[in-house]
């Protein structure tokens, strides 16, 4: 997989190649941290240089992270005149209006969370440094959940997602002879979703108000910190290489098992790919969501577009938010699959369980299965940013 690095031409071409299917390859699994994210730092660089043509080669190799919209790689492509006019109008009209409305929604929900958590002690796990209000009961929890779902959908509306197409897929389920057919269906322990954008979180908040895995620093952010604790997020220290990761895997597994066994417990929402794609691909799954052996609910998200893609792949956060707010209408399509009940073999081997769920989602969502991951995404980003050295991670796997 090595590419000779020489003078990158950062001028994006006017026509971008469409994503090409990538052959599946058997991977050697690495230890899973349960967080659904790869937290290894960038590996050291070598002295090889990229050729001028290598950008197109990288786009073919790392097709899962390539933007194919009008705005081009990193959102810096040469725009047609009509698009420039639309963007200019939106910058002075739609953008400020949506910022004001979005901040109003955010502050409103923060006020709800603040009022409902007054005089209430959070649920604490001192050993794992976890803290949340998700296990609070009574009217306070009811208000937090239903107002959170309503305001999350309101936020999506403000961002231009005026309607969301939801499809409920019915599949033939294999019969389980060990289970009494008269029994009530088991509750899933986690929702499993492909990861395309930060907007995914808003949708899942509006539909199920589930808990997420987040960086520990999120808990300390103004406004967002309290909201994340009310969601019951599991906080991880991404930069750490300590035994904390084993603790995180244990916390996630415990929370998944708890949600499966207790209908009043908050359900976990996990992105087993560990990073975002352009929405056309499905990366290898990590096993953290499957360690408990509990049933899972697969959900597939897509963001159809004509001008700007809502996918957060190879574009900076600030630039992405501005262009998203300047787009008059945004679209989202959701495919909800039936609850997936693992076989005994899948319960015994989380890797088999994860791979089978991934194949099902790829087939039902018409997604291309890719064998690359976060490490390769960093290589592609480095090349787009004009980094003249190629990280040696290029020829390693991101398991």
Short mmCIF file of N, CA and C in Angstrom, two decimals, residues 116-126 130-137 140 226 229:
data_model
loop_
_atom_site.label_atom_id
_atom_site.label_comp_id
_atom_site.label_asym_id
_atom_site.label_seq_id
_atom_site.Cartn_x
_atom_site.Cartn_y
_atom_site.Cartn_z
N UNK A 116 -34.34 20.18 36.31
CA UNK A 116 -34.69 18.81 36.70
C UNK A 116 -33.60 18.13 37.54
N UNK A 117 -32.38 18.63 37.47
CA UNK A 117 -31.30 18.00 38.24
C UNK A 117 -30.96 18.79 39.51
N UNK A 118 -31.70 19.87 39.78
CA UNK A 118 -31.47 20.63 41.01
C UNK A 118 -31.74 19.74 42.23
N UNK A 119 -30.86 19.81 43.19
CA UNK A 119 -30.99 19.06 44.45
C UNK A 119 -30.95 17.55 44.23
N UNK A 120 -30.46 17.11 43.07
CA UNK A 120 -30.33 15.67 42.80
C UNK A 120 -28.86 15.32 42.63
N UNK A 121 -28.44 14.26 43.28
CA UNK A 121 -27.06 13.81 43.17
C UNK A 121 -26.93 12.88 41.97
N UNK A 122 -25.91 13.06 41.14
CA UNK A 122 -25.74 12.18 39.97
C UNK A 122 -25.31 10.79 40.39
N UNK A 123 -25.56 9.84 39.52
CA UNK A 123 -25.08 8.48 39.73
C UNK A 123 -23.59 8.46 39.44
N UNK A 124 -22.77 8.07 40.41
CA UNK A 124 -21.32 8.15 40.25
C UNK A 124 -20.67 6.78 40.33
N UNK A 125 -19.66 6.60 39.50
CA UNK A 125 -18.77 5.45 39.57
C UNK A 125 -17.36 6.02 39.73
N UNK A 126 -16.91 6.13 40.97
CA UNK A 126 -15.63 6.78 41.25
C UNK A 126 -14.48 6.05 40.60
N UNK A 130 -17.07 7.87 36.10
CA UNK A 130 -18.29 8.09 35.34
C UNK A 130 -19.31 8.81 36.22
N UNK A 131 -20.12 9.67 35.60
CA UNK A 131 -21.13 10.42 36.32
C UNK A 131 -22.29 10.69 35.38
N UNK A 132 -23.51 10.41 35.84
CA UNK A 132 -24.67 10.66 34.98
C UNK A 132 -25.93 10.85 35.80
N UNK A 133 -26.95 11.40 35.11
CA UNK A 133 -28.27 11.57 35.70
C UNK A 133 -29.29 10.66 35.00
N UNK A 134 -28.80 9.71 34.21
CA UNK A 134 -29.70 8.87 33.41
C UNK A 134 -30.46 7.86 34.24
N UNK A 135 -29.99 7.58 35.46
CA UNK A 135 -30.66 6.60 36.30
C UNK A 135 -31.64 7.25 37.27
N UNK A 136 -31.89 8.53 37.08
CA UNK A 136 -32.84 9.25 37.90
C UNK A 136 -34.25 8.82 37.50
N UNK A 137 -35.14 8.68 38.46
CA UNK A 137 -36.50 8.24 38.17
C UNK A 137 -37.52 9.34 38.37
N UNK A 140 -38.95 13.84 37.01
CA UNK A 140 -37.77 14.54 36.49
C UNK A 140 -37.21 13.83 35.26
N UNK A 226 -23.69 19.11 30.89
CA UNK A 226 -24.84 18.67 31.68
C UNK A 226 -25.80 17.84 30.84
N UNK A 229 -24.57 14.33 30.49
CA UNK A 229 -24.76 13.55 31.73
C UNK A 229 -26.22 13.12 31.87
#
